[in-house]
Short mmCIF file of C-alpha atoms in Angstrom, two decimals:
data_model
loop_
_atom_site.label_atom_id
_atom_site.label_comp_id
_atom_site.label_asym_id
_atom_site.label_seq_id
_atom_site.Cartn_x
_atom_site.Cartn_y
_atom_site.Cartn_z
CA MET A 1 -4.84 -6.58 9.39
CA GLY A 2 -4.75 -7.93 5.71
CA ARG A 3 -1.41 -9.36 4.86
CA PRO A 4 -0.99 -13.36 5.44
CA LEU A 5 1.20 -14.57 9.01
CA ALA A 6 3.74 -15.55 6.75
CA ASP A 7 4.92 -12.29 4.54
CA PRO A 8 7.43 -10.99 6.38
CA GLU A 9 6.00 -7.36 5.09
CA GLY A 10 3.29 -7.59 7.27
CA GLU A 11 5.32 -9.05 10.54
CA LYS A 12 7.14 -5.64 10.27
CA GLN A 13 4.36 -4.22 9.85
CA ALA A 14 2.27 -5.38 13.29
CA GLN A 15 5.72 -4.94 14.50
CA ALA A 16 6.28 -1.36 14.43
CA LEU A 17 2.15 -0.91 15.52
CA GLU A 18 3.30 -2.51 18.44
CA GLN A 19 6.81 0.01 18.96
CA GLY A 20 4.76 2.74 18.62
CA LEU A 21 1.88 1.76 20.85
CA SER A 22 5.31 0.85 23.42
CA GLN A 23 6.17 4.23 23.55
CA PHE A 24 1.78 5.27 25.09
CA GLY A 25 2.78 2.99 27.46
CA TRP A 26 0.83 -0.10 25.96
CA LYS A 27 2.93 -3.43 25.91
CA ARG A 28 1.41 -6.56 24.09
CA ASP A 29 0.64 -9.22 27.11
CA ARG A 30 0.63 -6.36 29.70
CA THR A 31 -1.21 -3.34 29.42
CA VAL A 32 -3.58 -4.56 26.16
CA GLN A 33 -4.19 -7.97 24.41
CA ILE A 34 -3.44 -7.98 20.88
CA GLU A 35 -5.22 -10.47 18.38
CA TYR A 36 -4.14 -10.61 15.26
CA ARG A 37 -5.86 -12.07 11.59
CA TRP A 38 -3.83 -12.49 8.60
CA ALA A 39 -6.72 -12.65 5.80
CA GLY A 40 -4.41 -12.20 3.13
CA GLY A 41 -5.69 -10.42 0.67
CA ASP A 42 -9.20 -13.16 0.99
CA PRO A 43 -11.95 -10.73 -0.05
CA GLU A 44 -14.11 -14.27 1.99
CA ARG A 45 -11.71 -14.60 4.32
CA ALA A 46 -11.81 -10.94 5.51
CA ARG A 47 -15.58 -10.93 5.96
CA MET A 48 -14.82 -14.46 8.11
CA PHE A 49 -12.28 -12.87 10.13
CA ALA A 50 -14.64 -9.46 9.97
CA LYS A 51 -17.35 -11.16 11.71
CA GLU A 52 -14.91 -13.56 14.44
CA LEU A 53 -13.58 -9.63 15.74
CA VAL A 54 -16.42 -8.40 15.69
CA SER A 55 -18.08 -10.70 17.75
CA GLN A 56 -15.39 -10.79 20.54
CA ARG A 57 -16.16 -6.69 20.86
CA PRO A 58 -12.96 -5.31 21.39
CA ASP A 59 -11.75 -1.61 22.89
CA ALA A 60 -10.93 -1.39 19.01
CA ILE A 61 -9.61 -2.48 16.07
CA VAL A 62 -6.63 -1.52 13.19
CA ALA A 63 -7.73 -2.48 10.30
CA GLN A 64 -5.40 -2.87 7.20
CA ASN A 65 -6.94 -1.23 3.46
CA THR A 66 -10.43 -0.77 1.87
CA ALA A 67 -11.32 -4.61 1.29
CA ILE A 68 -10.41 -5.35 5.76
CA VAL A 69 -11.96 -1.88 6.70
CA THR A 70 -15.14 -2.67 4.03
CA ALA A 71 -15.76 -6.17 6.22
CA LEU A 72 -15.72 -4.50 9.52
CA LEU A 73 -18.40 -1.42 9.06
CA GLY A 74 -20.08 -4.11 7.24
CA GLU A 75 -20.54 -6.23 10.87
CA THR A 76 -20.54 -2.67 12.93
CA ARG A 77 -21.17 1.28 13.42
CA THR A 78 -19.72 1.19 16.65
CA ILE A 79 -16.30 -0.63 17.37
CA PRO A 80 -14.14 2.40 17.08
CA ILE A 81 -11.91 1.11 13.50
CA VAL A 82 -8.89 2.58 13.27
CA PHE A 83 -7.62 2.23 9.41
CA VAL A 84 -3.72 2.53 8.02
CA GLN A 85 -3.65 1.88 4.11
CA VAL A 86 -6.76 3.11 2.94
CA THR A 87 -6.85 5.74 -0.04
CA ASP A 88 -9.87 7.00 -0.21
CA PRO A 89 -11.84 6.81 2.27
CA ILE A 90 -14.50 9.70 1.43
CA LYS A 91 -15.23 7.95 -1.43
CA SER A 92 -15.41 4.09 -0.15
CA GLY A 93 -17.29 6.06 2.61
CA PHE A 94 -15.35 4.80 6.00
CA VAL A 95 -15.53 8.74 6.89
CA ALA A 96 -18.05 11.69 5.84
CA SER A 97 -15.17 13.98 5.78
CA LEU A 98 -11.66 14.51 6.23
CA ALA A 99 -11.73 16.86 9.32
CA LYS A 100 -14.81 15.11 10.63
CA PRO A 101 -15.42 11.09 10.36
CA GLY A 102 -18.60 11.04 12.09
CA GLY A 103 -18.53 7.47 11.69
CA ASN A 104 -17.13 4.92 14.14
CA ALA A 105 -13.44 4.65 11.67
CA SER A 106 -10.36 7.27 11.09
CA GLY A 107 -6.66 6.17 10.53
CA LEU A 108 -4.33 7.36 8.00
CA VAL A 109 -4.40 7.50 4.54
CA ASP A 110 -1.90 5.51 2.08
CA LEU A 111 -1.30 7.67 -0.65
CA GLU A 112 -2.84 9.92 -2.62
CA PRO A 113 -3.69 10.34 -6.78
CA SER A 114 -0.64 12.58 -7.39
CA LEU A 115 1.40 10.34 -6.65
CA ALA A 116 0.73 9.12 -10.07
CA GLY A 117 2.01 11.60 -11.54
CA LYS A 118 5.36 10.64 -10.37
CA TRP A 119 5.58 7.31 -11.06
CA VAL A 120 5.44 8.39 -14.64
CA ASP A 121 8.16 11.06 -14.73
CA LEU A 122 10.90 9.14 -12.87
CA LEU A 123 10.63 5.77 -14.81
CA LYS A 124 10.87 8.26 -18.30
CA GLN A 125 14.05 9.41 -16.70
CA ILE A 126 15.70 6.50 -16.13
CA ALA A 127 14.00 5.01 -19.98
CA PRO A 128 14.58 8.16 -22.12
CA ARG A 129 12.36 6.37 -24.20
CA LEU A 130 9.83 5.93 -22.75
CA ALA A 131 7.06 5.93 -24.68
CA ARG A 132 4.40 3.83 -23.39
CA VAL A 133 3.80 3.02 -19.55
CA HIS A 134 2.08 0.46 -18.69
CA CYS A 135 -0.82 0.88 -14.96
CA ILE A 136 -0.47 -3.23 -14.13
CA PHE A 137 -3.84 -3.25 -11.59
CA ASN A 138 -6.61 -5.65 -10.50
CA PRO A 139 -10.60 -4.37 -11.39
CA GLU A 140 -11.83 -5.69 -7.73
CA THR A 141 -9.66 -4.81 -5.53
CA ALA A 142 -7.96 -1.48 -6.65
CA PRO A 143 -8.49 2.22 -5.50
CA GLY A 144 -11.76 3.06 -7.56
CA GLY A 145 -11.94 0.11 -9.36
CA GLY A 146 -8.26 1.70 -10.93
CA SER A 147 -9.61 5.41 -11.72
CA TYR A 148 -8.03 6.38 -8.43
CA TYR A 149 -5.17 6.65 -9.76
CA LEU A 150 -5.56 6.66 -13.75
CA ARG A 151 -6.84 9.07 -14.55
CA PRO A 152 -3.78 11.85 -12.98
CA LEU A 153 -1.70 8.74 -14.73
CA GLU A 154 -2.47 9.33 -18.52
CA ALA A 155 -2.67 13.29 -17.56
CA ALA A 156 1.08 12.98 -16.51
CA ALA A 157 1.76 11.02 -19.13
CA THR A 158 0.24 12.78 -21.63
CA SER A 159 2.01 16.16 -20.60
CA LEU A 160 5.50 13.32 -20.89
CA GLY A 161 4.68 12.84 -24.55
CA VAL A 162 4.06 8.69 -23.53
CA GLU A 163 1.09 7.47 -24.13
CA PRO A 164 -0.78 5.48 -20.93
CA MET A 165 -2.63 2.27 -21.41
CA ALA A 166 -4.74 0.48 -18.01
CA VAL A 167 -4.11 -3.62 -17.77
CA PRO A 168 -6.19 -5.00 -15.80
CA VAL A 169 -5.49 -8.13 -14.63
CA ARG A 170 -7.07 -11.01 -12.32
CA ASP A 171 -5.03 -13.44 -11.76
CA ALA A 172 -1.35 -14.69 -11.72
CA ALA A 173 -1.28 -16.13 -15.61
CA GLY A 174 -2.57 -12.55 -16.17
CA ILE A 175 0.42 -11.45 -14.78
CA GLU A 176 2.59 -12.88 -16.85
CA GLN A 177 0.61 -12.23 -19.57
CA ALA A 178 0.76 -8.91 -19.70
CA ILE A 179 4.19 -8.10 -18.49
CA ALA A 180 5.52 -10.29 -21.86
CA ALA A 181 2.55 -7.79 -23.86
CA ILE A 182 5.11 -5.52 -22.53
CA ALA A 183 7.76 -6.71 -23.37
CA GLY A 184 6.96 -7.09 -26.77
CA GLU A 185 6.38 -4.04 -27.49
CA PRO A 186 9.67 -1.31 -27.61
CA GLY A 187 9.64 2.16 -25.70
CA GLY A 188 7.83 -0.18 -22.90
CA GLY A 189 7.26 0.77 -19.34
CA LEU A 190 5.04 -0.52 -16.03
CA VAL A 191 3.52 1.07 -13.37
CA VAL A 192 2.40 -1.49 -10.54
CA MET A 193 -0.30 0.21 -9.12
CA PRO A 194 -1.08 0.21 -5.32
CA ASP A 195 -3.59 -2.70 -4.94
CA ILE A 196 -3.33 -5.93 -2.47
CA PHE A 197 -3.80 -8.06 -5.18
CA ASN A 198 0.19 -6.63 -6.29
CA GLY A 199 0.88 -6.42 -2.80
CA ILE A 200 0.37 -10.69 -3.04
CA HIS A 201 1.92 -11.56 -6.03
CA HIS A 202 4.76 -8.83 -5.61
CA GLU A 203 7.73 -11.59 -6.11
CA LEU A 204 5.63 -12.69 -9.27
CA ILE A 205 6.00 -9.14 -10.38
CA ILE A 206 9.27 -8.49 -10.26
CA SER A 207 10.38 -11.86 -11.10
CA THR A 208 8.71 -11.54 -14.76
CA ALA A 209 10.09 -8.04 -15.35
CA ALA A 210 13.28 -8.97 -14.13
CA ARG A 211 12.51 -11.60 -16.29
CA ASP A 212 11.69 -9.89 -19.75
CA ARG A 213 13.08 -6.80 -18.79
CA VAL A 214 10.44 -4.28 -17.74
CA PRO A 215 11.88 -0.88 -15.85
CA ALA A 216 9.27 -0.99 -13.03
CA ILE A 217 8.07 1.41 -11.13
CA TYR A 218 6.60 0.11 -7.31
CA ALA A 219 4.62 2.45 -5.23
CA PHE A 220 6.21 0.73 -2.05
CA ARG A 221 9.56 -0.30 -0.72
CA PHE A 222 9.44 -3.47 -0.25
CA PHE A 223 9.23 -3.88 -4.37
CA ALA A 224 12.31 -2.30 -4.72
CA SER A 225 14.21 -3.93 -1.24
CA GLY A 226 12.73 -7.62 -3.30
CA GLY A 227 14.61 -7.88 -6.37
CA GLY A 228 12.31 -5.28 -8.08
CA LEU A 229 13.72 -1.28 -10.27
CA MET A 230 12.13 1.73 -8.28
CA SER A 231 10.62 2.48 -5.67
CA TYR A 232 8.37 5.54 -4.31
CA GLY A 233 5.54 6.90 -2.02
CA VAL A 234 4.90 6.65 1.40
CA ASP A 235 6.88 4.82 4.67
CA ILE A 236 4.16 2.03 5.08
CA LEU A 237 6.35 1.22 8.70
CA ASP A 238 5.93 4.94 9.78
CA LEU A 239 1.74 4.87 8.98
CA TYR A 240 1.58 1.91 11.56
CA ARG A 241 3.86 3.55 14.03
CA ARG A 242 1.59 6.36 13.75
CA ALA A 243 -1.36 4.83 13.73
CA ALA A 244 -0.71 3.92 17.14
CA SER A 245 -1.43 7.09 18.09
CA TYR A 246 -4.76 6.25 17.32
CA VAL A 247 -5.47 3.30 19.70
CA ASP A 248 -3.46 5.38 22.30
CA HIS A 249 -6.58 7.47 21.97
CA VAL A 250 -9.37 5.59 21.36
CA LEU A 251 -8.52 3.32 24.66
CA ARG A 252 -8.34 6.29 26.52
CA GLY A 253 -11.69 7.50 25.70
CA THR A 254 -11.49 10.10 22.98
CA GLN A 255 -14.14 9.31 20.41
CA ILE A 256 -13.01 7.93 17.01
CA ALA A 257 -14.82 10.52 15.24
CA ASP A 258 -13.35 13.17 16.54
CA LEU A 259 -9.76 12.66 15.28
CA PRO A 260 -9.36 13.74 11.88
CA VAL A 261 -8.10 10.68 9.42
CA GLN A 262 -4.21 11.93 8.90
CA LEU A 263 -2.70 12.10 5.14
CA PRO A 264 1.09 10.59 4.46
CA VAL A 265 4.17 12.53 5.64
CA LYS A 266 7.11 10.50 5.16
CA PHE A 267 7.95 9.55 1.41
CA GLU A 268 10.78 7.12 0.69
CA LEU A 269 12.69 6.63 -3.06
CA VAL A 270 14.35 3.65 -3.38
CA VAL A 271 16.62 2.20 -6.33
CA ASN A 272 18.06 -1.28 -6.47
CA LEU A 273 21.59 -0.80 -8.24
CA LYS A 274 21.35 -4.64 -8.78
CA ALA A 275 18.15 -4.72 -11.02
CA ALA A 276 18.78 -1.63 -13.19
CA ARG A 277 22.08 -3.40 -14.10
CA ALA A 278 20.60 -6.24 -14.82
CA LEU A 279 17.95 -4.71 -16.74
CA GLY A 280 20.88 -2.24 -18.62
CA VAL A 281 19.11 0.71 -17.34
CA ASN A 282 21.38 3.64 -16.08
CA ILE A 283 20.28 5.83 -13.19
CA PRO A 284 20.65 9.37 -13.49
CA SER A 285 23.45 10.89 -11.13
CA SER A 286 21.12 13.61 -9.75
CA LEU A 287 18.22 10.56 -9.25
CA LEU A 288 20.58 9.05 -7.51
CA ALA A 289 21.28 11.91 -5.15
CA GLN A 290 16.93 12.25 -4.35
CA ALA A 291 17.45 8.95 -3.68
CA ASP A 292 16.05 8.05 0.10
CA GLU A 293 17.51 4.37 -0.24
CA VAL A 294 19.66 3.41 -3.05
CA ILE A 295 20.08 -0.75 -2.77
CA GLU A 296 23.38 -1.77 -4.56
#
């Protein structure tokens, strides 16, 4: 797992995994032993924990995000790895193909590049005067160094008459500076790219966007429930519940190489009306009707 122990979202993900396992008869500390390691987005800690876990020779490892899987595959090519929230397992070298992974890793993809177009479209709906959409990411941790979502985002923005802007950041100070710069120009909006760096700094991003009155859209629900304006993306907890079936297959003798990579099937649009009112943003009734959840 990749999120810090004190992170409520990390705890929810662990609970979702265990709930899924229980449906297959695997009860923690009764029929299966489960240990967690939380790297908190630190690459060095990820490598350290990967080495530690592999040395214990577990029957399976559940891994969150591309950086964690990379660290684990650097230590083992035999222990089955069930990944969750990996964006591009083929380009990352984790699998030979989605249908036939072929190695010791398979699992669930969290997002698709086409979602970038949806983010721009939704942002345009709530900010009709949107002239520039800024996409914030850390090139050291974002999928493809940022390119995975940037290309479709640029195409979608151009089709809507909006100028796309790539905004690479590498630390907390960079986040604040970037959002302040967006606020300093009329017609600016923000897309927060799916990225473990952005996830770890979600509270700072949300509070800074609110302070500087920048309309922003996020990929995951916990941004909107944490005070962000709007999110659209895969239901993360659903992925962890579904990952339990892969763990069950492995524990019962199925080769991980024979388990195809699954695409996301459950998406959710969450709108935070309280955040909208604070920003002075009017959410169209047609958009509210599409929302899976409206936070008052």
